[in-house]
Coordinates of C-alpha atoms and ligand atoms in Angstrom, one line a residue:
M76 CA -50.7 37.6 -133.8
T77 CA -49.1 34.4 -132.7
T78 CA -49.4 33.6 -129.0
R79 CA -46.2 34.2 -127.0
T80 CA -46.2 33.3 -123.3
R81 CA -43.4 33.3 -120.8
F82 CA -42.4 31.5 -117.6
A83 CA -40.1 33.8 -115.7
P84 CA -38.8 32.2 -112.6
S85 CA -36.5 34.0 -110.1
P86 CA -33.7 31.5 -109.3
T87 CA -34.0 32.1 -105.6
G88 CA -35.4 28.8 -104.6
H89 CA -36.7 25.4 -105.8
L90 CA -39.6 24.9 -108.1
H91 CA -42.6 23.9 -106.0
A92 CA -46.1 22.8 -107.0
G93 CA -47.3 26.4 -107.2
N94 CA -44.8 27.9 -109.6
A95 CA -44.6 24.6 -111.5
R96 CA -48.3 25.0 -112.1
T97 CA -47.6 28.5 -113.5
A98 CA -45.0 27.0 -115.9
L99 CA -47.4 24.2 -116.9
F100 CA -50.3 26.5 -117.7
N101 CA -48.0 28.7 -119.7
Y102 CA -46.9 25.6 -121.6
L103 CA -50.4 24.3 -122.1
F104 CA -51.7 27.7 -123.2
A105 CA -48.8 28.1 -125.7
R106 CA -49.2 24.6 -127.1
A107 CA -53.0 24.8 -127.3
N108 CA -52.7 28.0 -129.3
G109 CA -49.9 27.0 -131.6
G110 CA -47.7 29.6 -129.8
T111 CA -44.3 30.0 -128.4
L112 CA -43.2 29.6 -124.7
I113 CA -40.3 31.6 -123.5
L114 CA -38.2 30.8 -120.5
R115 CA -36.9 34.0 -119.0
I116 CA -34.6 34.0 -116.0
D117 CA -35.7 36.8 -113.6
D118 CA -32.3 37.1 -111.9
S119 CA -32.3 40.9 -111.5
D120 CA -32.0 40.3 -107.7
E121 CA -28.5 39.0 -108.1
A122 CA -27.8 38.7 -104.4
R123 CA -30.6 36.2 -103.9
S124 CA -30.3 34.4 -107.3
S125 CA -28.0 31.4 -107.7
A126 CA -26.8 29.2 -110.6
E127 CA -27.7 26.1 -108.5
F128 CA -31.3 27.1 -108.2
E129 CA -31.5 28.0 -111.9
A130 CA -30.1 24.6 -112.9
A131 CA -32.5 22.9 -110.5
I132 CA -35.5 24.7 -112.0
L133 CA -34.5 23.8 -115.6
K134 CA -33.9 20.2 -114.5
D135 CA -37.4 20.1 -112.9
L136 CA -39.1 21.6 -116.0
N137 CA -37.4 19.1 -118.3
W138 CA -38.3 16.2 -115.9
L139 CA -42.0 17.3 -115.9
G140 CA -42.0 17.3 -119.7
I141 CA -42.5 21.0 -120.0
T142 CA -40.7 22.2 -123.2
W143 CA -40.1 25.7 -124.2
D144 CA -39.1 27.4 -127.5
E145 CA -37.0 30.4 -126.6
G146 CA -34.7 31.3 -123.8
E147 CA -32.3 29.8 -121.4
G148 CA -31.5 26.1 -121.4
S149 CA -32.5 23.3 -123.6
N150 CA -35.4 24.4 -125.8
T151 CA -37.3 23.1 -128.8
K152 CA -35.4 25.4 -131.2
G153 CA -31.9 24.6 -130.1
T154 CA -31.0 28.3 -130.2
A155 CA -32.1 30.8 -127.7
G156 CA -34.3 32.9 -129.9
T157 CA -33.8 36.4 -131.4
L158 CA -35.3 38.6 -128.7
G159 CA -32.8 37.9 -125.9
P160 CA -30.8 37.9 -123.9
Y161 CA -33.4 36.0 -121.9
R162 CA -31.8 36.7 -118.6
Q163 CA -32.4 39.9 -116.7
S164 CA -28.9 40.1 -115.3
L165 CA -27.7 40.4 -118.9
R166 CA -30.2 43.1 -119.8
K167 CA -29.0 46.0 -117.6
E168 CA -28.1 48.1 -120.6
I169 CA -31.4 47.6 -122.2
Y170 CA -33.2 48.8 -118.9
E171 CA -30.9 51.8 -118.7
T172 CA -31.6 52.8 -122.3
K173 CA -35.4 52.4 -121.8
A174 CA -35.3 54.4 -118.6
E175 CA -33.4 57.1 -120.5
E176 CA -36.0 57.1 -123.2
L177 CA -38.7 57.6 -120.6
L178 CA -36.8 60.4 -119.1
D179 CA -36.3 62.1 -122.5
S180 CA -40.0 61.9 -123.3
G181 CA -40.9 63.2 -119.8
K182 CA -42.6 60.0 -118.9
A183 CA -40.1 59.5 -116.1
Y184 CA -38.1 61.9 -113.9
H185 CA -35.3 62.0 -111.4
C186 CA -36.2 62.0 -107.8
Y187 CA -33.8 63.3 -105.2
C188 CA -35.9 62.6 -102.1
S189 CA -33.9 61.2 -99.2
V190 CA -34.8 58.0 -97.4
E191 CA -35.6 60.0 -94.3
R192 CA -38.0 62.3 -96.2
L193 CA -39.8 59.2 -97.7
E194 CA -40.0 57.5 -94.3
E195 CA -41.5 60.7 -92.7
L196 CA -44.0 61.0 -95.6
K197 CA -45.1 57.4 -95.0
K198 CA -45.5 57.9 -91.3
V199 CA -47.7 61.0 -91.8
Q200 CA -49.8 59.3 -94.4
L201 CA -50.3 56.2 -92.2
R202 CA -51.2 58.4 -89.2
A203 CA -53.8 60.1 -91.4
K204 CA -55.1 56.6 -92.3
R205 CA -54.1 57.1 -95.9
A206 CA -52.4 54.4 -98.0
P207 CA -48.7 55.4 -98.3
R208 CA -47.6 56.6 -101.7
Y209 CA -45.1 59.0 -103.0
D210 CA -46.4 62.6 -103.1
N211 CA -44.7 63.3 -106.5
L212 CA -42.6 66.2 -105.1
C213 CA -39.7 65.8 -107.5
R214 CA -42.0 65.9 -110.6
D215 CA -41.6 69.7 -110.7
I216 CA -38.3 70.2 -109.0
T217 CA -36.3 73.2 -110.1
E218 CA -33.3 73.1 -107.7
I219 CA -31.3 70.0 -108.2
P220 CA -29.3 69.0 -105.2
S221 CA -25.7 68.4 -106.1
D222 CA -25.0 65.9 -103.3
T223 CA -27.7 63.3 -104.1
V224 CA -27.7 60.6 -106.8
P225 CA -31.2 60.4 -108.0
V226 CA -33.5 57.4 -108.5
I227 CA -35.8 57.4 -111.6
R228 CA -39.5 57.5 -111.0
F229 CA -42.3 56.8 -113.5
R230 CA -44.8 59.6 -113.9
V231 CA -48.1 57.9 -113.3
P232 CA -50.9 59.8 -115.2
D233 CA -53.2 61.8 -112.9
D234 CA -56.8 61.0 -112.4
D235 CA -57.0 58.2 -114.8
E236 CA -57.8 54.6 -114.5
V237 CA -56.2 51.4 -115.7
S238 CA -58.6 48.6 -116.6
F239 CA -58.1 45.1 -118.0
T240 CA -60.0 41.9 -118.3
D241 CA -58.2 39.2 -116.4
A242 CA -58.8 35.7 -117.9
V243 CA -59.4 34.3 -114.4
H244 CA -60.6 37.3 -112.3
G245 CA -62.6 39.2 -114.9
E246 CA -62.8 43.0 -115.1
K247 CA -60.3 44.8 -113.0
V248 CA -60.1 48.6 -112.6
F249 CA -57.4 50.5 -110.7
L250 CA -57.3 54.3 -110.2
T251 CA -54.0 55.9 -111.0
K252 CA -54.3 58.3 -108.1
E253 CA -53.9 55.3 -105.8
I254 CA -50.7 54.3 -107.4
G255 CA -48.3 57.2 -107.0
D256 CA -45.1 57.8 -109.1
F257 CA -43.0 54.7 -108.5
I258 CA -39.3 53.9 -108.7
I259 CA -38.2 52.2 -111.9
T260 CA -34.4 52.2 -111.4
S261 CA -32.2 53.3 -108.5
P262 CA -28.4 53.4 -108.2
K263 CA -28.6 51.2 -105.1
A264 CA -31.3 48.6 -105.8
G265 CA -30.9 48.6 -109.6
V266 CA -33.9 48.0 -111.9
S267 CA -37.2 47.4 -110.2
Y268 CA -39.2 44.2 -110.8
N269 CA -42.0 46.1 -112.4
F270 CA -39.8 47.9 -114.8
A271 CA -37.6 44.9 -115.8
T272 CA -40.7 42.8 -116.4
S273 CA -42.5 45.5 -118.4
V274 CA -39.4 46.1 -120.6
D275 CA -39.0 42.4 -121.2
D276 CA -42.7 41.6 -121.8
A277 CA -42.8 44.5 -124.3
L278 CA -39.5 43.7 -126.1
M279 CA -40.1 39.9 -126.1
R280 CA -43.6 40.6 -127.6
I281 CA -45.4 38.7 -124.9
T282 CA -49.1 38.4 -125.8
D283 CA -50.3 36.5 -122.7
V284 CA -49.0 36.8 -119.2
I285 CA -50.0 33.9 -117.0
R286 CA -48.7 34.1 -113.4
G287 CA -49.6 33.9 -109.8
D288 CA -52.2 36.3 -108.5
D289 CA -49.7 37.8 -106.0
H290 CA -48.8 39.9 -109.0
L291 CA -52.3 41.2 -109.7
S292 CA -51.6 44.5 -108.0
N293 CA -48.5 45.0 -110.1
T294 CA -50.4 44.7 -113.3
P295 CA -51.7 48.3 -113.6
R296 CA -48.1 49.6 -113.1
Q297 CA -46.9 47.2 -115.8
I298 CA -49.7 48.1 -118.2
L299 CA -48.8 51.8 -117.7
L300 CA -45.1 51.1 -118.3
I301 CA -45.6 48.9 -121.4
D302 CA -47.9 51.6 -122.8
A303 CA -45.3 54.3 -122.2
L304 CA -42.6 52.1 -123.8
G305 CA -44.7 51.8 -126.9
G306 CA -45.3 48.0 -126.5
A307 CA -48.6 46.1 -127.0
I308 CA -50.4 45.4 -123.8
P309 CA -50.6 41.6 -123.2
R310 CA -53.6 39.8 -122.0
Y311 CA -53.4 38.7 -118.3
A312 CA -54.4 35.6 -116.4
H313 CA -53.6 35.6 -112.7
L314 CA -53.7 32.1 -111.2
P315 CA -55.0 31.8 -107.6
L316 CA -52.7 30.8 -104.8
V317 CA -51.7 27.2 -104.1
L318 CA -51.9 26.2 -100.5
G319 CA -50.2 23.4 -98.7
E320 CA -52.2 20.9 -96.7
D321 CA -51.7 23.2 -93.7
K322 CA -53.7 25.8 -95.7
K323 CA -50.7 28.1 -95.8
P324 CA -49.4 29.3 -99.2
L325 CA -46.7 27.1 -100.6
S326 CA -43.4 28.8 -100.7
K327 CA -39.9 28.2 -101.7
R328 CA -39.2 27.4 -98.1
N329 CA -41.8 24.6 -98.1
A330 CA -39.4 21.9 -99.0
G331 CA -41.9 19.0 -98.9
A332 CA -43.7 20.3 -101.9
S333 CA -40.7 21.1 -104.0
I334 CA -40.6 19.2 -107.3
A335 CA -37.1 17.9 -106.5
A336 CA -38.2 16.5 -103.2
L337 CA -41.3 14.8 -104.7
R338 CA -39.1 13.3 -107.5
A339 CA -36.7 12.0 -104.9
E340 CA -39.7 10.4 -103.1
G341 CA -40.3 8.4 -106.3
Y342 CA -43.3 10.1 -107.8
L343 CA -43.5 9.9 -111.6
P344 CA -43.5 13.2 -113.6
E345 CA -46.9 12.3 -115.1
A346 CA -48.4 12.0 -111.7
L347 CA -47.1 15.4 -110.7
V348 CA -48.2 17.0 -113.9
N349 CA -51.7 15.7 -113.2
A350 CA -51.7 16.8 -109.6
I351 CA -50.4 20.3 -110.5
A352 CA -52.8 20.7 -113.5
N353 CA -55.8 20.0 -111.1
L354 CA -54.8 23.0 -109.0
G355 CA -57.6 25.3 -110.1
W356 CA -58.4 23.4 -113.3
A357 CA -60.8 20.5 -113.3
V358 CA -58.9 18.4 -115.7
G359 CA -61.3 15.5 -115.6
G360 CA -59.4 12.3 -114.9
Y361 CA -55.8 11.2 -115.5
K362 CA -54.5 12.8 -118.7
S363 CA -51.3 12.9 -120.7
L364 CA -49.7 16.3 -121.4
K365 CA -50.9 15.9 -125.0
E366 CA -54.5 15.3 -123.9
M367 CA -54.2 18.3 -121.5
V368 CA -53.2 20.5 -124.4
E369 CA -56.3 19.5 -126.3
G370 CA -58.6 20.5 -123.4
F371 CA -56.9 23.5 -122.0
T372 CA -58.6 26.8 -121.6
L373 CA -58.0 29.6 -119.2
K374 CA -61.7 30.2 -119.0
R375 CA -62.3 27.2 -116.7
I376 CA -59.7 28.2 -114.1
S377 CA -61.2 28.7 -110.6
K378 CA -60.8 32.0 -108.9
S379 CA -60.2 30.5 -105.4
A380 CA -57.1 29.1 -103.9
S381 CA -56.5 25.4 -104.2
V382 CA -54.7 22.9 -101.9
F383 CA -51.9 20.8 -103.1
N384 CA -53.0 17.4 -101.8
I385 CA -50.7 14.5 -101.4
A386 CA -53.5 12.0 -101.4
S387 CA -54.5 13.0 -104.9
L388 CA -50.9 13.0 -106.0
K389 CA -50.6 9.4 -104.7
D390 CA -53.7 8.5 -106.6
F391 CA -52.3 10.0 -109.8
N392 CA -49.1 8.1 -109.2
K393 CA -51.0 4.8 -109.3
H394 CA -52.4 5.8 -112.7
A395 CA -49.0 7.0 -113.9
I396 CA -47.4 3.7 -112.9
E397 CA -50.2 1.9 -114.8
H398 CA -49.6 4.0 -117.9
A399 CA -45.8 4.2 -117.8
S400 CA -43.6 2.0 -120.0
L401 CA -42.0 -1.0 -118.3
T402 CA -38.6 0.4 -119.3
D403 CA -39.2 3.6 -117.5
I404 CA -40.3 1.9 -114.4
I405 CA -37.3 -0.4 -114.5
K406 CA -35.0 2.5 -114.7
L407 CA -36.4 3.8 -111.5
I408 CA -36.2 0.6 -109.5
E409 CA -32.9 -0.7 -110.9
P410 CA -30.8 1.1 -108.4
S411 CA -32.5 -0.8 -105.6
F412 CA -31.5 -4.1 -107.1
P413 CA -27.9 -3.8 -108.3
N414 CA -27.3 -7.6 -108.3
T415 CA -30.4 -8.6 -110.3
G416 CA -30.1 -9.3 -114.0
T417 CA -32.2 -7.2 -116.4
A418 CA -34.3 -10.1 -117.7
E419 CA -35.2 -11.2 -114.1
L420 CA -35.9 -7.6 -113.0
T421 CA -38.1 -7.1 -116.1
S422 CA -40.4 -10.1 -115.6
A423 CA -40.6 -9.4 -111.8
T424 CA -41.5 -5.8 -112.3
E425 CA -44.1 -6.6 -114.9
L426 CA -46.0 -8.5 -112.2
A427 CA -45.2 -6.2 -109.2
R428 CA -46.3 -2.9 -110.9
I429 CA -49.9 -4.1 -111.1
G430 CA -51.9 -2.0 -108.6
A431 CA -48.7 -0.5 -107.1
L432 CA -49.2 3.0 -105.6
S433 CA -45.6 4.1 -106.0
I434 CA -42.1 3.1 -107.1
A435 CA -41.3 2.5 -103.4
D436 CA -44.2 0.1 -103.3
I437 CA -42.8 -2.0 -106.2
V438 CA -39.3 -2.0 -104.5
E439 CA -40.9 -3.2 -101.3
L440 CA -42.8 -5.9 -103.0
L441 CA -39.8 -7.2 -104.9
A442 CA -37.2 -6.8 -102.1
P443 CA -38.0 -10.1 -100.4
L444 CA -38.0 -11.9 -103.8
L445 CA -34.9 -10.4 -105.5
S446 CA -32.6 -10.3 -102.5
P447 CA -31.6 -13.3 -100.4
L448 CA -34.2 -14.0 -97.8
P449 CA -33.0 -13.0 -94.3
A450 CA -33.4 -15.5 -91.4
Q451 CA -37.1 -15.7 -90.4
K452 CA -38.2 -13.4 -87.6
P453 CA -39.4 -15.2 -84.4
E454 CA -43.0 -14.3 -85.1
A455 CA -42.8 -15.8 -88.6
R456 CA -41.0 -18.9 -87.2
A457 CA -43.8 -19.3 -84.7
M458 CA -46.4 -19.2 -87.4
L459 CA -44.5 -21.9 -89.3
S460 CA -44.1 -24.2 -86.3
E461 CA -47.1 -26.3 -87.2
S462 CA -46.4 -26.3 -90.9
E463 CA -43.5 -28.7 -91.4
P464 CA -45.7 -31.4 -93.2
L465 CA -47.2 -28.8 -95.5
I466 CA -43.8 -27.4 -96.5
S467 CA -42.4 -30.9 -97.1
D468 CA -45.3 -31.8 -99.3
A469 CA -44.9 -28.5 -101.1
I470 CA -41.3 -29.3 -101.9
V471 CA -42.4 -32.6 -103.3
A472 CA -45.1 -30.9 -105.4
V473 CA -42.7 -28.3 -106.8
N474 CA -40.0 -30.9 -107.5
N475 CA -42.6 -32.8 -109.6
L476 CA -42.6 -29.9 -112.0
D477 CA -39.9 -29.1 -114.5
T478 CA -40.2 -25.3 -114.2
L479 CA -42.7 -22.9 -112.5
D480 CA -44.9 -21.2 -115.1
D481 CA -48.4 -19.7 -115.2
D482 CA -50.1 -23.0 -114.7
S483 CA -47.8 -24.5 -112.0
Y484 CA -49.3 -22.6 -109.1
K485 CA -52.7 -24.3 -109.6
V486 CA -51.1 -27.7 -110.0
I487 CA -49.1 -27.3 -106.7
I488 CA -52.1 -25.9 -104.7
D489 CA -54.5 -28.6 -106.1
E490 CA -52.0 -31.3 -105.0
L491 CA -51.7 -29.8 -101.5
K492 CA -55.5 -29.4 -101.2
A493 CA -55.9 -33.0 -102.2
K494 CA -53.7 -33.8 -99.2
G495 CA -56.1 -32.0 -96.9
Y496 CA -54.3 -28.6 -96.5
K497 CA -56.7 -25.6 -96.8
G498 CA -57.3 -21.9 -96.1
K499 CA -55.1 -20.2 -93.6
L500 CA -53.1 -23.4 -93.0
L501 CA -52.1 -23.5 -96.6
F502 CA -51.5 -20.1 -98.1
K503 CA -50.1 -18.1 -95.2
P504 CA -47.4 -20.6 -94.2
L505 CA -46.3 -20.9 -97.8
R506 CA -46.1 -17.2 -98.2
I507 CA -44.1 -16.8 -95.0
A508 CA -41.7 -19.6 -95.9
L509 CA -41.2 -18.0 -99.4
T510 CA -41.1 -14.3 -98.6
G511 CA -40.7 -14.0 -94.8
R512 CA -43.8 -11.8 -94.8
A513 CA -47.5 -12.4 -94.1
E514 CA -48.5 -10.0 -96.9
G515 CA -47.3 -9.1 -100.4
M516 CA -47.8 -10.1 -104.0
E517 CA -50.0 -13.0 -105.1
L518 CA -48.4 -16.3 -104.2
K519 CA -48.7 -17.3 -107.8
D520 CA -46.5 -14.4 -108.9
V521 CA -44.2 -15.0 -106.0
M522 CA -43.5 -18.5 -107.2
K523 CA -43.1 -17.4 -110.8
I524 CA -40.6 -14.7 -109.9
L525 CA -38.6 -16.9 -107.5
G526 CA -38.4 -19.9 -110.0
K527 CA -38.2 -23.5 -109.1
T528 CA -34.7 -23.7 -107.7
E529 CA -35.2 -20.7 -105.3
V530 CA -38.7 -21.9 -104.2
V531 CA -37.3 -25.3 -103.3
K532 CA -34.3 -23.7 -101.6
R533 CA -36.5 -21.3 -99.5
L534 CA -38.9 -24.0 -98.5
G535 CA -36.0 -26.2 -97.5
S536 CA -34.5 -23.4 -95.3
A537 CA -37.9 -22.8 -93.7
I538 CA -38.0 -26.4 -92.6
K539 CA -34.5 -26.1 -91.1
E540 CA -35.6 -23.0 -89.2
I541 CA -38.8 -24.5 -87.8
Ligands
LIG854 N1 -39.9 36.4 -111.4 C1 -41.3 36.7 -111.0 C2 -41.7 35.7 -110.0 O1 -41.0 34.6 -109.9 C3 -42.1 36.6 -112.2 C4 -43.3 37.4 -112.1 C5 -44.0 37.5 -113.5 O2 -44.4 36.5 -114.0 O3 -44.1 38.7 -113.9 O4 -42.6 35.9 -109.2

C-alpha cells in the first residue's frame, strides 16, 4: 500500500517550531517512502479558526519548502485530490452520515443525559478517587425523553484492550474499560475532534499518522472508531513535545518561536528546517531537505522532549547563508539598500556574506559602505586626531592607482608601511576614516566595495573632520 500521511493543522494560531516539526516529519516520511502528503485543514472548531491563520500556515509551509500533494492550497498535483474536501468545515454531512451509520449498526447510541447529571456523576467519581468517565447509562435506555435533543455516543467495547506499536513510543496498551462511551457528535458542539479525525483518516486512506504526543491518549479512541467505520488502522508515530528555552511547551501563544516571527527576524528557511529537524532527530550536520529525505527514519526519533534552541538556529543560519545562492541573499538585503544598484550590491554582498551569522549581520556590515557615511562620532574623531599624516599619505597612495582591485590593498599598505606607519596606527585609523567604525569587514574588502573615488572622498572628509 502506498504511504499516505497528513498534516492537519487547526487554523487557530501561527505555525511554531513544534507544529512545523510535525509538518516536516510528515513530509520527510512521505517523500522517503515515495508516498503522498495531504494537507487537511482541521477547522471544525469554527469559532476559533480563521482564514488569516490558515493563509499564514500555508505561507509558512511554502516558505519552509514543505510541499504537499493533496489538499488545500498550492500542492504538487495542482488539483486538490479525489478524497476531499480536505477541510473539516466542509465535511459536516460526511460526519453526519457516518454517525448515522454507526447508530444503525448499534455501534453508537443517542444519549439524553443532562449536563447536570454528567457533572454530578463526575463529582461522585472524583470523590471516590476514580477517573471520571461516562457510566453508559443511555446504552440501554427504554424511555426516550421528549424534551431533550440527544448527543451521539460511541459504544466502547467492554473489557477489551486496544494496543498498537507507536513508531516512537513502542508498544502501547489501553484498556477499554478506562475509556467510557464518548461523545462523537452533539447538537451544540458539533462533531468531536476524535470523530472528525477518525472519519477523515479512514476516508482519506491515511496509512501513517505522525503528530504530537499530546494526542497519544486520543489514539485508542481513534483506533476503535476507525475500526467501527470499516477503515484500515494507520500506523502511529507520536512526536515528543517541543519546549521553549524556558522549558515550557511551545504554544501558539509563544510568538517568539512562530515561523513568521523567525522569518521576519531574517532567518533563512533552510536554517529553520535544520533547527526543526533536529528536534528529536539527530540529523547529523547541516543538510538540505533532499539530503534529509534520504536519511529519514521514524526509528531514530527520541522519546523525550526537546528544546528549541535559538543558539543552534543561529548556527544553522550561518551554514544556510554559506549555502544559499547569492541571488537569494540579495533578495533579502535589497530592501535595506533601495538606492544601491544591483551590480554594486552583488559584489558587496559576495564579500560581506562570508562568515556572516545572519542577514541582519550582512546589512550591518554593508550599511556604512553603501550608504553615505554620517559625520564621525566624537570618539572616532578623537582616535583620528593623530592620524592626519597617515590619511594624507593614504590619499596619495590611492590616487597613484587607476582603480582599486584585489591587489591594490597590498600596494597601498606596503607604501604606507614603507613610510613608517604600522600596526594600530595604520589599520584602525584607516578603518575609522573609511567606515566610521572600529570593527567590520576586512579593510581590503572595504576598499574594494567603496572603490577609488569613494575612498578618496571619505579619506578627504576625515581630514576635514580632524
Ligand atoms: N488539528 C489537530 C491539531 O492541530 C491535529 C491532530 C491530529 O493530527 O490528529 O492538534
